[in-house]
PDB file of C-alpha atoms and ligand atoms in Angstrom:
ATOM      1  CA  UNK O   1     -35.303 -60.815 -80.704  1.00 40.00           C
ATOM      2  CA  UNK O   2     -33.999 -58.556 -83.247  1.00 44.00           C
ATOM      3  CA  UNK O   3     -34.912 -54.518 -83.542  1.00 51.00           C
ATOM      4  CA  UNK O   4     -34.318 -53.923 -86.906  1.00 48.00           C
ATOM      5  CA  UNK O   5     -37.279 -54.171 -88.741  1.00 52.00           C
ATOM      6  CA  UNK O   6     -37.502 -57.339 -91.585  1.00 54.00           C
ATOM      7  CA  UNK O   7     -37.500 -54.965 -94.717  1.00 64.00           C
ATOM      8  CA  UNK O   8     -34.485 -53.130 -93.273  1.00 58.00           C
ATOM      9  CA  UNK O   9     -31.254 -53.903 -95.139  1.00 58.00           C
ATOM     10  CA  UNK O  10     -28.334 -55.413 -93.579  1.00 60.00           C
ATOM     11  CA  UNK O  11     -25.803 -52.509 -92.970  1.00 62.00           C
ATOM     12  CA  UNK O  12     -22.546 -52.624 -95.054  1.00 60.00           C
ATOM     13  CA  UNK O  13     -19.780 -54.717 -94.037  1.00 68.00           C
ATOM     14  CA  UNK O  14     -17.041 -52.037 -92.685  1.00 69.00           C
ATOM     15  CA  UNK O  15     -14.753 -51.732 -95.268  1.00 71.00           C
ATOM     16  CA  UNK O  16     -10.626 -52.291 -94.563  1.00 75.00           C
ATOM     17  CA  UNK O  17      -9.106 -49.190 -95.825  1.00 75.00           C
ATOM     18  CA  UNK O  18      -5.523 -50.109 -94.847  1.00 76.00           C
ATOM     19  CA  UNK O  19      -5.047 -47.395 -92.602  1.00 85.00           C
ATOM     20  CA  UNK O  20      -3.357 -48.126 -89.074  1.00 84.00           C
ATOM     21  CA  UNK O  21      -2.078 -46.179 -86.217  1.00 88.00           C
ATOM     22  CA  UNK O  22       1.794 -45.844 -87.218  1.00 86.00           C
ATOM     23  CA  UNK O  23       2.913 -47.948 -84.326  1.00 84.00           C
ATOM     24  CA  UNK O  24       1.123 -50.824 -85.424  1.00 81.00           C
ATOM     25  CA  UNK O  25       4.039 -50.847 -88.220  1.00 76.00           C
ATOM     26  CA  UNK O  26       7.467 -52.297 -87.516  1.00 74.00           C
ATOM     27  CA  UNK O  27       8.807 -48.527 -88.617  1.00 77.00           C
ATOM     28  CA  UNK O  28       6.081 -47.129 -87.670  1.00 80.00           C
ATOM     29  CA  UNK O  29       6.842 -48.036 -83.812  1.00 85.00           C
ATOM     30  CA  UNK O  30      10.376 -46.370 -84.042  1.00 87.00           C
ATOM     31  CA  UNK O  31       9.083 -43.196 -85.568  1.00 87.00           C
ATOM     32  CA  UNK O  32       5.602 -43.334 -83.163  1.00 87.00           C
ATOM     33  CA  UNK O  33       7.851 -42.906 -80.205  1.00 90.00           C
ATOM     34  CA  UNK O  34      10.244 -40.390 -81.657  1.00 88.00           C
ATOM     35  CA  UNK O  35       7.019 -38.240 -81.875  1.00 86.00           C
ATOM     36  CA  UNK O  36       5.884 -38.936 -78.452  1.00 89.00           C
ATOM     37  CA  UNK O  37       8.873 -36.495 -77.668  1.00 93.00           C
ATOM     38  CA  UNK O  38       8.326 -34.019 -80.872  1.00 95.00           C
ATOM     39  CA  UNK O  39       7.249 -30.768 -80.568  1.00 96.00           C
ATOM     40  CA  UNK O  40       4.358 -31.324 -82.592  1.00 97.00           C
ATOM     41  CA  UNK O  41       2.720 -34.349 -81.086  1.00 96.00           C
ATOM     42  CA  UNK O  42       4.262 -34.766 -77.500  1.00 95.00           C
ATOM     43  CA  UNK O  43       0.710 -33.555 -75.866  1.00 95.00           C
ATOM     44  CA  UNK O  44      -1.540 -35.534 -77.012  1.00 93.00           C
ATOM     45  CA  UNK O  45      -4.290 -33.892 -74.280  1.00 95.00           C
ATOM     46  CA  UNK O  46      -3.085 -30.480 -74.372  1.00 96.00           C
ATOM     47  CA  UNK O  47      -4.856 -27.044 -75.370  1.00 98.00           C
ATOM     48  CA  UNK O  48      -2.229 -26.809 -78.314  1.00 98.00           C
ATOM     49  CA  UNK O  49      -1.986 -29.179 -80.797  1.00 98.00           C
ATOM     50  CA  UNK O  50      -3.790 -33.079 -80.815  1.00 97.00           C
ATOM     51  CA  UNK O  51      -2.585 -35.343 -83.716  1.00 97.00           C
ATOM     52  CA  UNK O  52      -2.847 -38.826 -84.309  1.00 95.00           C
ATOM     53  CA  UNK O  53      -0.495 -40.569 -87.262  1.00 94.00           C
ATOM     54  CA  UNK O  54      -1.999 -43.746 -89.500  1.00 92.00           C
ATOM     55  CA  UNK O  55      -0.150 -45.339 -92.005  1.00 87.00           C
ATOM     56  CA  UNK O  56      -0.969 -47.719 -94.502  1.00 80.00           C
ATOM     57  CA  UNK O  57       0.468 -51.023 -94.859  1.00 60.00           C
ATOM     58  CA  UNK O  58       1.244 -50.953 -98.183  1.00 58.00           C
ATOM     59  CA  UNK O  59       3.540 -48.373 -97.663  1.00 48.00           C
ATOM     60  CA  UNK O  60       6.175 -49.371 -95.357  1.00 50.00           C
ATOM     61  CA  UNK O  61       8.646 -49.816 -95.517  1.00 52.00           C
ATOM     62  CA  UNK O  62       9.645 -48.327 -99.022  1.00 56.00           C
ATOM     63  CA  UNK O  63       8.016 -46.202-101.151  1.00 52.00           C
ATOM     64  CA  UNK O  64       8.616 -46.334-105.212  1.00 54.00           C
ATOM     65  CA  UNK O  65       7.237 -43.667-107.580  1.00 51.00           C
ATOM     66  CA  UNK O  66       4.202 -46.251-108.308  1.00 52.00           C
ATOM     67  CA  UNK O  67       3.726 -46.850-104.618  1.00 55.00           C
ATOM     68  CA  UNK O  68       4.144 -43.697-102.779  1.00 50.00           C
ATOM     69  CA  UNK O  69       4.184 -44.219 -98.811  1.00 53.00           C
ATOM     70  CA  UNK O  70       1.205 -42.994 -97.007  1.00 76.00           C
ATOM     71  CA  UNK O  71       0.851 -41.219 -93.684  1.00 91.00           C
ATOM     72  CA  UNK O  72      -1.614 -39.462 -92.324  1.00 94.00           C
ATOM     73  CA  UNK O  73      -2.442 -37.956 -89.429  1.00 97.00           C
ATOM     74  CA  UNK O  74      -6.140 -36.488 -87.544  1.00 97.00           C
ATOM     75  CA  UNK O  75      -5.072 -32.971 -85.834  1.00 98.00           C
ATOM     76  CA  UNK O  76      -6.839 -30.282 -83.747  1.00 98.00           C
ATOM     77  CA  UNK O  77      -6.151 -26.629 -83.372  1.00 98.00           C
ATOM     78  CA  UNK O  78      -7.053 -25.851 -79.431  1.00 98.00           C
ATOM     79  CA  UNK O  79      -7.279 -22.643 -78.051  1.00 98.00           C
ATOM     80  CA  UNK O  80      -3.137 -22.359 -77.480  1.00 98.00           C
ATOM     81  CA  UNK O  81      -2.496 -22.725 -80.995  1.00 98.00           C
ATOM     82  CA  UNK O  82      -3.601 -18.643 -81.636  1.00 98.00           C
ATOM     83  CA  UNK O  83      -1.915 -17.170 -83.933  1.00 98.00           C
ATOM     84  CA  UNK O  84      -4.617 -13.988 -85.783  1.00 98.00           C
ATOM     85  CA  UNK O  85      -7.746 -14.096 -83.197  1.00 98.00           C
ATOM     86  CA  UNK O  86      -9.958 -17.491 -82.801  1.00 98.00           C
ATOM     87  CA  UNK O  87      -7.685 -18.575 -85.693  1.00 98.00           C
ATOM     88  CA  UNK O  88      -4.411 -21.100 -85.289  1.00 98.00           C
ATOM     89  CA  UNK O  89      -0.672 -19.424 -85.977  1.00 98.00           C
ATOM     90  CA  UNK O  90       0.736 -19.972 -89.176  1.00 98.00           C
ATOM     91  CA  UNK O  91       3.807 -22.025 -87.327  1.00 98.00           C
ATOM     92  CA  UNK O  92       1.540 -24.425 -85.694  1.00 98.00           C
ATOM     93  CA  UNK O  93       0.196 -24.973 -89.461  1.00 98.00           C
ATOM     94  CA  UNK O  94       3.822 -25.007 -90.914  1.00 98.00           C
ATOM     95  CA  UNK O  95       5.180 -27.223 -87.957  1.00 98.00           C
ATOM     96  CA  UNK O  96       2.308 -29.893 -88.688  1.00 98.00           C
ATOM     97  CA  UNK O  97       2.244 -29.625 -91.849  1.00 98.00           C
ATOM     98  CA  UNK O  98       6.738 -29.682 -91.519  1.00 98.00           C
ATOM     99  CA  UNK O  99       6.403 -33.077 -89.323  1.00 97.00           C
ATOM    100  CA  UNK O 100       4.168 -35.015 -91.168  1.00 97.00           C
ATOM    101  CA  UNK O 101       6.008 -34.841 -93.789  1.00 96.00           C
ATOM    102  CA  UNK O 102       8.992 -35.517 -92.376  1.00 96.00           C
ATOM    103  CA  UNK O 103       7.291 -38.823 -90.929  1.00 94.00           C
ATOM    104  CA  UNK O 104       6.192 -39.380 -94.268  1.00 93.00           C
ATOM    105  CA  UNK O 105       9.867 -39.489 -95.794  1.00 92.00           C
ATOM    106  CA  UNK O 106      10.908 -41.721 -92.685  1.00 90.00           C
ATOM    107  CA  UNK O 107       8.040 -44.058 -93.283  1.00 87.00           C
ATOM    108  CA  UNK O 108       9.073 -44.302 -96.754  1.00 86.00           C
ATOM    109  CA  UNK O 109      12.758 -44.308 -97.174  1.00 87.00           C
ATOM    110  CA  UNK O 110      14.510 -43.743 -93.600  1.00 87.00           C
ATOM    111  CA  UNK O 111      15.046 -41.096 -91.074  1.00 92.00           C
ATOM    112  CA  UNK O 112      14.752 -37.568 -92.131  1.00 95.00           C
ATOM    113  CA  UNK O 113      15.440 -34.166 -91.753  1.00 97.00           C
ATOM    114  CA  UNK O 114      14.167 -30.839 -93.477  1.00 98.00           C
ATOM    115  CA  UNK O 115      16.269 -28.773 -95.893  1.00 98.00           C
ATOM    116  CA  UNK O 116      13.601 -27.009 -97.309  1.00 98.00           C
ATOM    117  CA  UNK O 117      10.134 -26.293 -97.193  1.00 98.00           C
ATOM    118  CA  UNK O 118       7.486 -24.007 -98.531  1.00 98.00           C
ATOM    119  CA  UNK O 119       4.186 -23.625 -97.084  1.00 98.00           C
ATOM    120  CA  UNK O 120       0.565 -21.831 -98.658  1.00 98.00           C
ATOM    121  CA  UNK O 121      -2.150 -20.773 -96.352  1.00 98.00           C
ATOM    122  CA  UNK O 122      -4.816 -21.297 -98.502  1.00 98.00           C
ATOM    123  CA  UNK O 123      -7.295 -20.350 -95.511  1.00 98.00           C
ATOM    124  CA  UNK O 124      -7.637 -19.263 -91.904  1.00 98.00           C
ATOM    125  CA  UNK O 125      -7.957 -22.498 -89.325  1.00 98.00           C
ATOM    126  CA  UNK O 126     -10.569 -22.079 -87.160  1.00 98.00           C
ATOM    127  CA  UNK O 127      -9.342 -22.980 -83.280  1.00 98.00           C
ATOM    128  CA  UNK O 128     -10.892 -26.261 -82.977  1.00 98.00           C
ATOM    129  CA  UNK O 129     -10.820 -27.302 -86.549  1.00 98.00           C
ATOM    130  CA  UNK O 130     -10.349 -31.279 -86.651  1.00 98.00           C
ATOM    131  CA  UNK O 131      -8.873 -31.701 -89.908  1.00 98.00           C
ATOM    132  CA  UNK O 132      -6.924 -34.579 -91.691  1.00 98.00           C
ATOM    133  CA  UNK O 133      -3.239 -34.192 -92.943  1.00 98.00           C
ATOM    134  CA  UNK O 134      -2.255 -36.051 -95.979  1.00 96.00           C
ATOM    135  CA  UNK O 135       1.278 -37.019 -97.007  1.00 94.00           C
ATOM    136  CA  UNK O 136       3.070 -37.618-100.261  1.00 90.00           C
ATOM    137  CA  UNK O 137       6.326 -38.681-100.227  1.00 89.00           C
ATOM    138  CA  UNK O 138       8.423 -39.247-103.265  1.00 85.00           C
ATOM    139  CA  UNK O 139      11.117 -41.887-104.499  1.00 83.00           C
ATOM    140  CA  UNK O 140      14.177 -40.692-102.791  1.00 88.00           C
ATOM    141  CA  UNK O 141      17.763 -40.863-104.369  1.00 91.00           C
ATOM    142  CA  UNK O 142      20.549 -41.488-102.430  1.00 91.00           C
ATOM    143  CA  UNK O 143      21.099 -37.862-100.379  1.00 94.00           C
ATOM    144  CA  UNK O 144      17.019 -36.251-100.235  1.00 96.00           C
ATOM    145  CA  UNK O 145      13.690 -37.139-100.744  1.00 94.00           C
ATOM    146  CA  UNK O 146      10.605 -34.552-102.189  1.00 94.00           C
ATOM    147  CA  UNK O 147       7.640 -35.105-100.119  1.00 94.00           C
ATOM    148  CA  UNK O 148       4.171 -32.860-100.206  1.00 96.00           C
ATOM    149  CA  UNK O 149       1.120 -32.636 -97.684  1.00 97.00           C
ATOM    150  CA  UNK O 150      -1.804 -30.946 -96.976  1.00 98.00           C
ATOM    151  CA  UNK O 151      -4.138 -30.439 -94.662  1.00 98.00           C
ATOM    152  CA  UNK O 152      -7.937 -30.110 -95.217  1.00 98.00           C
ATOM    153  CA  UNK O 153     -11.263 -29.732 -93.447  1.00 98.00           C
ATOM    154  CA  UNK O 154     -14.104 -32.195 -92.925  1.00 97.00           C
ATOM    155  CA  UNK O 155     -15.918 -29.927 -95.244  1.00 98.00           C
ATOM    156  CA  UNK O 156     -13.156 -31.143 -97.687  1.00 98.00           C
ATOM    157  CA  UNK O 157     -11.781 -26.931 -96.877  1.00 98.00           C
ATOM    158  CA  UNK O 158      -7.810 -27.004 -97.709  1.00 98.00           C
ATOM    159  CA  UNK O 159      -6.566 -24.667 -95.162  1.00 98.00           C
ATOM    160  CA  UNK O 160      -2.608 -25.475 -96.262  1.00 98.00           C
ATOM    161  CA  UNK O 161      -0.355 -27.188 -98.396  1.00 98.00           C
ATOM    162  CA  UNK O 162       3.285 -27.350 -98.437  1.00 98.00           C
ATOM    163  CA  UNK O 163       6.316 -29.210-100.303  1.00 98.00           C
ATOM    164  CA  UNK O 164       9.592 -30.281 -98.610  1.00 98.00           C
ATOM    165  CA  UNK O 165      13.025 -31.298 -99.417  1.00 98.00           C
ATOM    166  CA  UNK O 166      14.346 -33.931 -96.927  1.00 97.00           C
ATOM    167  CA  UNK O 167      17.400 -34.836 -96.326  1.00 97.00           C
ATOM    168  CA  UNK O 168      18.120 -38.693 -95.519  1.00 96.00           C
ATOM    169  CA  UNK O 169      20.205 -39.010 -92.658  1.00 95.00           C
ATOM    170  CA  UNK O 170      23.279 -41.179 -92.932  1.00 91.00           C
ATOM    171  CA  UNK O 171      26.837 -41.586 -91.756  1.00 90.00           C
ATOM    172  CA  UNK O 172      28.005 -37.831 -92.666  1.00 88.00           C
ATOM    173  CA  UNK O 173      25.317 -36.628 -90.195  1.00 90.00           C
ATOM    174  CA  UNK O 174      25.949 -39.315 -87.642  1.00 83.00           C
ATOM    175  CA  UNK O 175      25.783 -37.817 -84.361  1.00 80.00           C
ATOM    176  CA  UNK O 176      24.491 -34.460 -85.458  1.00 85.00           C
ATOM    177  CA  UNK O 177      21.142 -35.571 -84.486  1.00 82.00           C
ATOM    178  CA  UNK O 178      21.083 -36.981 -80.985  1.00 73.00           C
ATOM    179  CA  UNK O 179      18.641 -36.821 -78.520  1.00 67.00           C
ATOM    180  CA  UNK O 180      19.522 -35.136 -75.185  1.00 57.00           C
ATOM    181  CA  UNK O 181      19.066 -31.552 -74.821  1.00 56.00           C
ATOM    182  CA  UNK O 182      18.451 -29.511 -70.985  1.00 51.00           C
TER     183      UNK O 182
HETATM  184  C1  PKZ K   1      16.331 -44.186 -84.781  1.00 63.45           C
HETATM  185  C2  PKZ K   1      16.797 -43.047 -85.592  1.00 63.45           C
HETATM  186  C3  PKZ K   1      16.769 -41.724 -84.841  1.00 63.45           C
HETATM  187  C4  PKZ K   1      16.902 -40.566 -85.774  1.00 63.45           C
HETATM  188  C5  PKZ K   1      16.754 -39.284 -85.035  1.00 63.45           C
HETATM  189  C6  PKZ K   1      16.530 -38.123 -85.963  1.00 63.45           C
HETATM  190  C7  PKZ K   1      15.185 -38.221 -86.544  1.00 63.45           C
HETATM  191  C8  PKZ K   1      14.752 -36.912 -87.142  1.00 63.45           C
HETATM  192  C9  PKZ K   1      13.343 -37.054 -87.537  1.00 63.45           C
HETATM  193  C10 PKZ K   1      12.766 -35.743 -87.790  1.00 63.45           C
HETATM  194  C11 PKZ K   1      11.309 -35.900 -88.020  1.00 63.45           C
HETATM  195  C12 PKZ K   1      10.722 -34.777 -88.661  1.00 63.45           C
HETATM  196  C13 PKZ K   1      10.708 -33.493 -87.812  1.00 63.45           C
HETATM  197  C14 PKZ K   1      10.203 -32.428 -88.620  1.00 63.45           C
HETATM  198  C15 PKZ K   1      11.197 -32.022 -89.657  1.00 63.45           C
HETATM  199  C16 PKZ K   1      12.155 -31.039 -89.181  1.00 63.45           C
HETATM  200  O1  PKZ K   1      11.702 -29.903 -88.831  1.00 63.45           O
HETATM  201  S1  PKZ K   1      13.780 -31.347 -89.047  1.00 63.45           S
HETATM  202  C17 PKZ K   1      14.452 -29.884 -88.230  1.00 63.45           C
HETATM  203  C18 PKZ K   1      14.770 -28.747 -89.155  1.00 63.45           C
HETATM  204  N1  PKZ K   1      15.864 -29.061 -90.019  1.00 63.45           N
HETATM  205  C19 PKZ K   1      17.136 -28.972 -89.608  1.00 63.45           C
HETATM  206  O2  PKZ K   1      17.454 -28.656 -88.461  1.00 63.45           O
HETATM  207  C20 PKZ K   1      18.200 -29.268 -90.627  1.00 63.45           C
HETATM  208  C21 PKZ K   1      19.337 -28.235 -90.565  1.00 63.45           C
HETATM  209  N2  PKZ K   1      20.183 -28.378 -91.750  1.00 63.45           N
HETATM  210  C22 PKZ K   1      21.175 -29.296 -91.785  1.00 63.45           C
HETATM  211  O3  PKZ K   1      21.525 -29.915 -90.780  1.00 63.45           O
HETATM  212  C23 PKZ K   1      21.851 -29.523 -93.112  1.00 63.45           C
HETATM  213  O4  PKZ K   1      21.743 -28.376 -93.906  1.00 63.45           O
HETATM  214  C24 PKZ K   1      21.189 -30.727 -93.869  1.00 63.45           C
HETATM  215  C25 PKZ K   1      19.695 -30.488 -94.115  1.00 63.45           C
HETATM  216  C26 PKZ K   1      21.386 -32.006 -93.035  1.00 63.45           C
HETATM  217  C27 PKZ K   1      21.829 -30.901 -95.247  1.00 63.45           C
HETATM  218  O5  PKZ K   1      23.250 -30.948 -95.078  1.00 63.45           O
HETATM  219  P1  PKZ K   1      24.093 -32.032 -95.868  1.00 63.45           P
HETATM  220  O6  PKZ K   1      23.841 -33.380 -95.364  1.00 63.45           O
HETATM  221  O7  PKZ K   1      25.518 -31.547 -95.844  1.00 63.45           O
HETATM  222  O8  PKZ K   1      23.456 -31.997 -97.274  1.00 63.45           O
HETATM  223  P2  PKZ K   1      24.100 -31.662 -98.654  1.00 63.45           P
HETATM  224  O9  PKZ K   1      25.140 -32.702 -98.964  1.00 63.45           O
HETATM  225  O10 PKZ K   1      24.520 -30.216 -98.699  1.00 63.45           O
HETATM  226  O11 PKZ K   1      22.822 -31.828 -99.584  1.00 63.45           O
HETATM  227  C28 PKZ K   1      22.228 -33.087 -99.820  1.00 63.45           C
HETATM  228  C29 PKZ K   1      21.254 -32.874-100.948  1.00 63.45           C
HETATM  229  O12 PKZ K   1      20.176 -32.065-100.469  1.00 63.45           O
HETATM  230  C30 PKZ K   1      20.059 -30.853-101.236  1.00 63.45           C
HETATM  231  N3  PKZ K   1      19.784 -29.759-100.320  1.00 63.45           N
HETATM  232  C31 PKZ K   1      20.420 -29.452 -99.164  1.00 63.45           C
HETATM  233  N4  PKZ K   1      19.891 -28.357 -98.624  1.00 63.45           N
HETATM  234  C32 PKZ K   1      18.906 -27.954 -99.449  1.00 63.45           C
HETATM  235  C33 PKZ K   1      17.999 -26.868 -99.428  1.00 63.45           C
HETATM  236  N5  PKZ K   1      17.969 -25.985 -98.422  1.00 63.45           N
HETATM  237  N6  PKZ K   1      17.093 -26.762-100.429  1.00 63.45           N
HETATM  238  C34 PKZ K   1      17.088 -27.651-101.445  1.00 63.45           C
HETATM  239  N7  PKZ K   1      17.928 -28.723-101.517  1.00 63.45           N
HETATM  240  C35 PKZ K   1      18.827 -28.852-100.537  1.00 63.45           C
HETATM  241  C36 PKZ K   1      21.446 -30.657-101.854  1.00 63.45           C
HETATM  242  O13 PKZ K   1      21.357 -29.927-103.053  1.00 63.45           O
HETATM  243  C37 PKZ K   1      21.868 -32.095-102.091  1.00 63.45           C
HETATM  244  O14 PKZ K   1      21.264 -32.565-103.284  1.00 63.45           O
HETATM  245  P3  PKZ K   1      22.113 -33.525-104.290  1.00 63.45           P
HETATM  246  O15 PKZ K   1      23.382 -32.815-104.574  1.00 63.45           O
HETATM  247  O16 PKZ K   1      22.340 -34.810-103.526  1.00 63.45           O
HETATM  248  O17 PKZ K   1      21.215 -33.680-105.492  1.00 63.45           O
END
């Protein structure tokens, strides 16, 4: 017995995008737990900030100026994210906006840190916006990487964008970066 109705047409076959969750990625998995610990993304099912990082196949593990990497993330504002009233802080936007791209250069090229960055509010979040956060990260040379994102509503609203220079971590940093901490 079927409930669809003869005439009806068969639904669309779901169409494979690419996009995974980043630790389904052999770099992916390294950088996933790094931001299990991040200030950005180490509540996943707190009042602050949600997010959720894909990544696209194609793009790991390097990225070329005719095959940029791709990462992505889902985030939501909640209500401890208040920066101007029932409205997120412009640090939670610039820290989101900050580690994604920073994720992005890592996915791409290898682990990362920010020299520079430059971020426009183009509009006010709303606390308990869902919105998507899209990456670009450039060819790196040897010593930095450029690398954009943005993030925008489901209404297709761009609330910010910003532009980074990353630094690629290598032997002249080694041990400048290690975990620990109080
Ligand atoms: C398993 C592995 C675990 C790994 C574990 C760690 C993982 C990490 C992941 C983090 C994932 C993301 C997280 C969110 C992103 C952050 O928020 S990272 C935190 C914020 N950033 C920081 O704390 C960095 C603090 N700054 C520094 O430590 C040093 O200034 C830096 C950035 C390492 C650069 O120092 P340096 O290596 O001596 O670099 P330097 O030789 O001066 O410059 C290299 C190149 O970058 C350019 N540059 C440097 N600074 C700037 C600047 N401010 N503006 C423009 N260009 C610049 C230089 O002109 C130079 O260019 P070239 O001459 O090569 O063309």
């Amino acid at each position: 017995m079927t409930l669809t109705p003869p005439d009806t047409p068969p639904a669309p076959a779901a169409v494979d995008d690419g996009w995974r969750p980043l630790d389904a990625h052999p770099v992916g998995r390294t950088i996933a737990a790094f931001a299990t610990r991040s200030f950005v993304a180490n509540d996943p099912h707190g009042d602050r900030l949600r997010i959720r990082y894909e990544a696209r196949a194609a793009a790991v593990p390097h990225a070329t100026a005719a095959q940029p990497a791709e990462l992505r993330a889902e985030v939501w504002f909640g209500p401890k994210a208040e920066g101007p009233p029932g409205h997120a802080h412009g640090g939670s936007v610039a820290a989101v906006l900050d580690e994604a791209m920073g994720l992005a250069v890592w996915l791409a090229h290898r682990a990362a840190v920010a020299a520079h960055i430059e971020v426009d509010f183009r509009n006010p979040v709303p606390l308990g916006l869902t919105g998507r956060v899209e990456t670009t990260a450039g060819p790196a040379d040897e010593r930095k990487s450029s690398v954009s994102a943005r993030l925008v509503g489901p209404d297709g609203t761009v609330y910010g964008e910003a532009t980074g220079i990353f630094v690629l971590l290598g032997e002249r940093h080694a041990g400048r970066f290690r975990g620990g901490g109080a």
